[in-house]
Amino acid sequence: MKSTRQLITLLVFGLSCATLFAQQNTDQSKFRQLGVELPTPNTYRTASGAPGEDYWQQRADYDIKVELDDDKQRIIGKETLTYYNNSPHPLSYIWIQLDQNVVDPESNTYKTKTNKLSEKMSAVQLNAMVDNSFDGGHKIEYVKDALGKALKYTINKTMMRVDLPVTLPAKSGKVVLQIGWSYNINDRLNPALAADGRGGYEFFPEDGNYLYTITQWYPRMAVYDDYNGWQHKQFLGQGEFTLVFGNFQVAITVPADHIIAATGVLQNPKDVLTAEQIRRFEESKTASKPVVIVSQEEATEKEKTKSKEKKTWIYKAENVRDFAFGSSRKYIWDALGVKIDGSPVPTVMAMSYYPKEANPLYGHLSTEAVAHTLRVYSKHTIPYPYPTAISVEASNGMEYPMICFNYGRPEKDGTYSERVKYGMLGVIIHEVGHNFFPMIVNSDERQWSWMDEGLNTFCQFLAEQEWMRDYPSGRGPARNIVDYMKADKSVQNPIMTNSESIIQFGANAYAKPATGLNILRETIMGRELFDYAFREYARRWAFKHPTPSDLFRTMEDASGVDLDWFWRGWFYTTDNVDISLDEVTEFRLDTKNPDIEKTLAAKAAKEKLENDVTYQNNKRDLAQVAVERNPALKDFYNSYNPNDITPIDREQYKQYISGLDEKAKMFMEKNQHFYQLDFSNIGGLVMPLILKFEFEDGTSTVQRIPAEIWRLNDHKISKVFAFEKAVKQVILDPQLETADVDIENNYFPRKAIPSRFELFKTQGFGRNGPQNGSNPMQQAKQMESKGQGKN
Ligand SMILES: [Zn+2]
């Protein structure tokens, strides 16, 4: 090991230890507790992170009748909304969300979107910047009370205030409203109209049919709660939804040849399904693999004609925060009954609906991925409590209670790239996973994207790694967040930023919180403490409205681990992890034994002369020096060698040894190697020190030091380690688990780390490398058809 070597002299009067601590302003310590950052606990939300004794939340029940006009691509609906005021405050008005107004021509989304022209642009790109001509938005026909009397309402962009003629009493108040509305459905694939990026229609020119995903479609109650009052921040497109729990009854009228996928349970199967479809559905409940209820042949046959008849599908859903549905005559449909340990539902129906364009990929994997997601998430949070979980293929990714829309289309020849396969699986797991966050653990998405996206992306990572051992997960592993963390701070903001103001949305709201949770689980808390506390958070806040502090507090309360430093660093700042192992100094004990020390000293003196250039060159060039020419110049010191061992040395050594205590004698006998490691914190975030010591004999050992080692000085620290064997190399964070952005300074002695470009060159393409859209499945198929394939 190349390091400075120094000797330690054991003091005869015992080891004296005088440690000087750097004086710090305690307000600046990275370990100061999260005091002012968190809201003061109260009887609604306790200091432990659990709901308090006076916790309350509102409730909204909906009875909706809606018709989908397949000729004009319109929605026409009327709803009876029953709103329960459980709050301790009387309410003289209520706020309702009109999310379709995000594509109203006067939408603030169009107005506040920034853009720039460039010399080369596609018409689609240009159009997306300037076209607000679509006649979108909720057209409110009426707002009435239960008796049909018109109520005064005021529309402020995506929010509508309804003034109540009689103040809604606190704690027990209930009001019934009737609302009639309609809107034009947007083309989901047109970027100019994808302001909400979530629902709409897709048109298939080859067969002339539409596939609808109907979302944010009915006037929805805004949330009134104990920490926002009304959450009525405008919907601009990025910050998603904050919604109230309640019960739904929805009657959906569509062309008679459509199949519907929806939140909740179908109440009138005999009116809308054939006897054979009902038989297949019953069979799927106990099947061991998905059962096809509407086959590809049946769906393709239906694409050829358009029924003029109508059918009404009636659904019920209990204790959900929203309702969405998909409708098309193109749908293939399969289902599989899943048993979830501890679920109140004996058999959860995992189901998929998809056009033929998504086969064979969707039919092969979608429903199995839904079932897998329910099992893994149930293990890590709460047992899935809803009767269905549906994945609809819709060339995008978006979540609603019990139903979500996910992409997954192969090439026309049925082959697909690895990227499409794992992209599809990842999106299905993610969107189905949203059932847990935020559909059940109902956080405020309009304010905090990370509370659902981050927690869900973390669980997605767990589920991906349980699907396949080397699943190429993009988000979760610490090493994958490094490029974002070390990027220019001007294009970063802390995780604790309002949803609409987040820059680099995917990295900030999905990847960084998910990675943080994974670091907590694998590196800081350990799986046992983490898993218990994370489950406790889900248990406490299932079917309730948690805030960030409820999560932060519960994770500490249930694990006994102080994580304030971690929340502060990872969630409230843009600091990154860059810990440098600056120096390793090796110390050996000074044995004082002249036979050892003087022999070593003589050897060192000899080596020094051998390496002295002047001494060596003079030896070659000068035949004689002065004392050689004139020996009379010599005295005692010309023949004295300080490294000669004398009887006096041996006597002094004897006396020294007899003066040492037992502990000191033990150290003398063990003759260990001592290493002082000096660290500095360059990035700002503190982290545990994971140290791998590689010894000269080829063996190694790993020591894990908690982050609290930084608690008295978060800039520079030193720590001593002792080993029987000599160390050759020390590596900090050998498994890349702390997202350290510069690993060159993690090695002592330093080691050149290949750049990402060099790695790319040496690794080539593969599972973990970019594929550049290549499709090996297609190539193999072509080889096979040419007779060049493997046998
Ligand atoms: Zn998501």
mmCIF file of C-alpha atoms in Angstrom, residues 411-538:
data_model
loop_
_atom_site.group_PDB
_atom_site.id
_atom_site.type_symbol
_atom_site.label_atom_id
_atom_site.label_comp_id
_atom_site.label_asym_id
_atom_site.label_seq_id
_atom_site.Cartn_x
_atom_site.Cartn_y
_atom_site.Cartn_z
ATOM 1 C CA GLU A 411 -44.076 -4.125 -34.286
ATOM 2 C CA LYS A 412 -46.586 -5.157 -36.946
ATOM 3 C CA ASP A 413 -44.767 -8.511 -37.336
ATOM 4 C CA GLY A 414 -45.307 -9.228 -33.633
ATOM 5 C CA THR A 415 -41.641 -8.769 -32.622
ATOM 6 C CA TYR A 416 -40.560 -6.117 -30.149
ATOM 7 C CA SER A 417 -37.362 -4.689 -28.693
ATOM 8 C CA GLU A 418 -36.183 -5.323 -25.143
ATOM 9 C CA ARG A 419 -36.875 -1.662 -24.453
ATOM 10 C CA VAL A 420 -40.530 -2.011 -25.446
ATOM 11 C CA LYS A 421 -40.924 -5.184 -23.378
ATOM 12 C CA TYR A 422 -39.396 -3.821 -20.171
ATOM 13 C CA GLY A 423 -40.913 -0.408 -20.804
ATOM 14 C CA MET A 424 -44.349 -1.998 -20.968
ATOM 15 C CA LEU A 425 -43.802 -4.177 -17.896
ATOM 16 C CA GLY A 426 -42.407 -1.223 -15.942
ATOM 17 C CA VAL A 427 -45.336 1.021 -16.873
ATOM 18 C CA ILE A 428 -47.946 -1.638 -16.034
ATOM 19 C CA ILE A 429 -46.320 -2.299 -12.650
ATOM 20 C CA HIS A 430 -46.051 1.449 -12.038
ATOM 21 C CA GLU A 431 -49.612 2.382 -12.992
ATOM 22 C CA VAL A 432 -51.206 -0.606 -11.238
ATOM 23 C CA GLY A 433 -48.982 0.260 -8.289
ATOM 24 C CA HIS A 434 -50.591 3.707 -8.145
ATOM 25 C CA ASN A 435 -53.622 1.939 -6.673
ATOM 26 C CA PHE A 436 -51.633 1.999 -3.420
ATOM 27 C CA PHE A 437 -50.141 5.516 -3.825
ATOM 28 C CA PRO A 438 -52.167 7.755 -4.207
ATOM 29 C CA MET A 439 -55.484 5.929 -4.742
ATOM 30 C CA ILE A 440 -55.500 4.319 -1.269
ATOM 31 C CA VAL A 441 -52.759 6.236 0.594
ATOM 32 C CA ASN A 442 -54.393 9.412 -0.712
ATOM 33 C CA SER A 443 -51.733 12.134 -0.756
ATOM 34 C CA ASP A 444 -52.143 15.646 -2.163
ATOM 35 C CA GLU A 445 -50.838 15.277 -5.734
ATOM 36 C CA ARG A 446 -51.505 18.894 -6.686
ATOM 37 C CA GLN A 447 -48.967 19.895 -4.024
ATOM 38 C CA TRP A 448 -46.485 16.987 -3.799
ATOM 39 C CA SER A 449 -45.852 14.825 -6.851
ATOM 40 C CA TRP A 450 -43.174 12.826 -5.083
ATOM 41 C CA MET A 451 -45.521 11.521 -2.401
ATOM 42 C CA ASP A 452 -47.246 9.265 -4.901
ATOM 43 C CA GLU A 453 -44.764 9.102 -7.808
ATOM 44 C CA GLY A 454 -41.680 8.637 -5.635
ATOM 45 C CA LEU A 455 -43.153 6.084 -3.240
ATOM 46 C CA ASN A 456 -44.763 4.253 -6.138
ATOM 47 C CA THR A 457 -41.556 4.240 -8.204
ATOM 48 C CA PHE A 458 -39.750 2.772 -5.190
ATOM 49 C CA CYS A 459 -42.317 -0.056 -4.906
ATOM 50 C CA GLN A 460 -42.165 -0.478 -8.695
ATOM 51 C CA PHE A 461 -38.436 -1.131 -8.319
ATOM 52 C CA LEU A 462 -39.125 -3.771 -5.637
ATOM 53 C CA ALA A 463 -41.719 -5.440 -7.889
ATOM 54 C CA GLU A 464 -39.429 -5.354 -10.954
ATOM 55 C CA GLN A 465 -36.655 -7.017 -8.998
ATOM 56 C CA GLU A 466 -39.129 -9.706 -7.894
ATOM 57 C CA TRP A 467 -40.245 -10.262 -11.488
ATOM 58 C CA MET A 468 -36.795 -11.175 -12.727
ATOM 59 C CA ARG A 469 -33.412 -11.228 -10.969
ATOM 60 C CA ASP A 470 -31.561 -8.943 -13.375
ATOM 61 C CA TYR A 471 -34.522 -6.768 -14.351
ATOM 62 C CA PRO A 472 -33.079 -3.631 -15.999
ATOM 63 C CA SER A 473 -34.725 -1.154 -13.588
ATOM 64 C CA GLY A 474 -34.025 2.446 -14.513
ATOM 65 C CA ARG A 475 -35.070 4.058 -11.251
ATOM 66 C CA GLY A 476 -34.164 2.743 -7.808
ATOM 67 C CA PRO A 477 -30.476 1.775 -7.857
ATOM 68 C CA ALA A 478 -28.314 4.521 -6.295
ATOM 69 C CA ARG A 479 -25.792 4.477 -9.137
ATOM 70 C CA ASN A 480 -28.510 5.463 -11.649
ATOM 71 C CA ILE A 481 -29.290 8.811 -9.977
ATOM 72 C CA VAL A 482 -25.689 10.081 -10.090
ATOM 73 C CA ASP A 483 -25.913 11.984 -13.404
ATOM 74 C CA TYR A 484 -28.934 13.923 -12.152
ATOM 75 C CA MET A 485 -27.452 14.616 -8.727
ATOM 76 C CA LYS A 486 -24.204 16.042 -10.085
ATOM 77 C CA ALA A 487 -25.879 18.176 -12.764
ATOM 78 C CA ASP A 488 -25.909 21.975 -12.679
ATOM 79 C CA LYS A 489 -27.848 23.169 -9.623
ATOM 80 C CA SER A 490 -29.651 25.784 -11.732
ATOM 81 C CA VAL A 491 -31.649 22.992 -13.379
ATOM 82 C CA GLN A 492 -32.465 21.210 -10.130
ATOM 83 C CA ASN A 493 -34.803 21.918 -7.277
ATOM 84 C CA PRO A 494 -35.362 20.080 -3.999
ATOM 85 C CA ILE A 495 -37.861 17.215 -3.887
ATOM 86 C CA MET A 496 -39.900 19.392 -1.509
ATOM 87 C CA THR A 497 -41.055 21.679 -4.340
ATOM 88 C CA ASN A 498 -44.623 22.265 -5.494
ATOM 89 C CA SER A 499 -45.537 19.988 -8.372
ATOM 90 C CA GLU A 500 -46.099 22.742 -10.945
ATOM 91 C CA SER A 501 -42.637 24.246 -10.318
ATOM 92 C CA ILE A 502 -40.575 21.088 -10.623
ATOM 93 C CA ILE A 503 -37.800 21.094 -13.220
ATOM 94 C CA GLN A 504 -36.771 17.661 -14.587
ATOM 95 C CA PHE A 505 -39.988 16.107 -13.387
ATOM 96 C CA GLY A 506 -39.035 12.440 -13.838
ATOM 97 C CA ALA A 507 -35.708 12.697 -12.055
ATOM 98 C CA ASN A 508 -36.989 14.952 -9.284
ATOM 99 C CA ALA A 509 -40.416 13.479 -8.454
ATOM 100 C CA TYR A 510 -39.886 9.821 -9.410
ATOM 101 C CA ALA A 511 -36.245 8.782 -9.422
ATOM 102 C CA LYS A 512 -34.731 10.812 -6.579
ATOM 103 C CA PRO A 513 -37.308 9.994 -3.867
ATOM 104 C CA ALA A 514 -37.424 6.346 -5.007
ATOM 105 C CA THR A 515 -33.625 6.140 -4.817
ATOM 106 C CA GLY A 516 -33.649 7.824 -1.415
ATOM 107 C CA LEU A 517 -36.048 5.208 -0.070
ATOM 108 C CA ASN A 518 -33.929 2.448 -1.550
ATOM 109 C CA ILE A 519 -30.800 3.890 0.125
ATOM 110 C CA LEU A 520 -32.715 3.998 3.416
ATOM 111 C CA ARG A 521 -33.735 0.361 2.967
ATOM 112 C CA GLU A 522 -30.462 -1.143 1.800
ATOM 113 C CA THR A 523 -27.832 1.116 3.387
ATOM 114 C CA ILE A 524 -29.054 3.346 6.218
ATOM 115 C CA MET A 525 -31.852 1.491 8.052
ATOM 116 C CA GLY A 526 -31.576 -2.061 6.769
ATOM 117 C CA ARG A 527 -34.469 -4.016 5.295
ATOM 118 C CA GLU A 528 -36.072 -5.146 8.558
ATOM 119 C CA LEU A 529 -36.447 -1.710 10.149
ATOM 120 C CA PHE A 530 -37.320 -0.021 6.866
ATOM 121 C CA ASP A 531 -39.941 -2.530 5.730
ATOM 122 C CA TYR A 532 -41.746 -2.443 9.071
ATOM 123 C CA ALA A 533 -41.849 1.370 9.160
ATOM 124 C CA PHE A 534 -42.876 1.742 5.503
ATOM 125 C CA ARG A 535 -45.724 -0.755 5.983
ATOM 126 C CA GLU A 536 -46.759 1.140 9.111
ATOM 127 C CA TYR A 537 -46.985 4.361 7.078
ATOM 128 C CA ALA A 538 -49.240 2.610 4.517
#
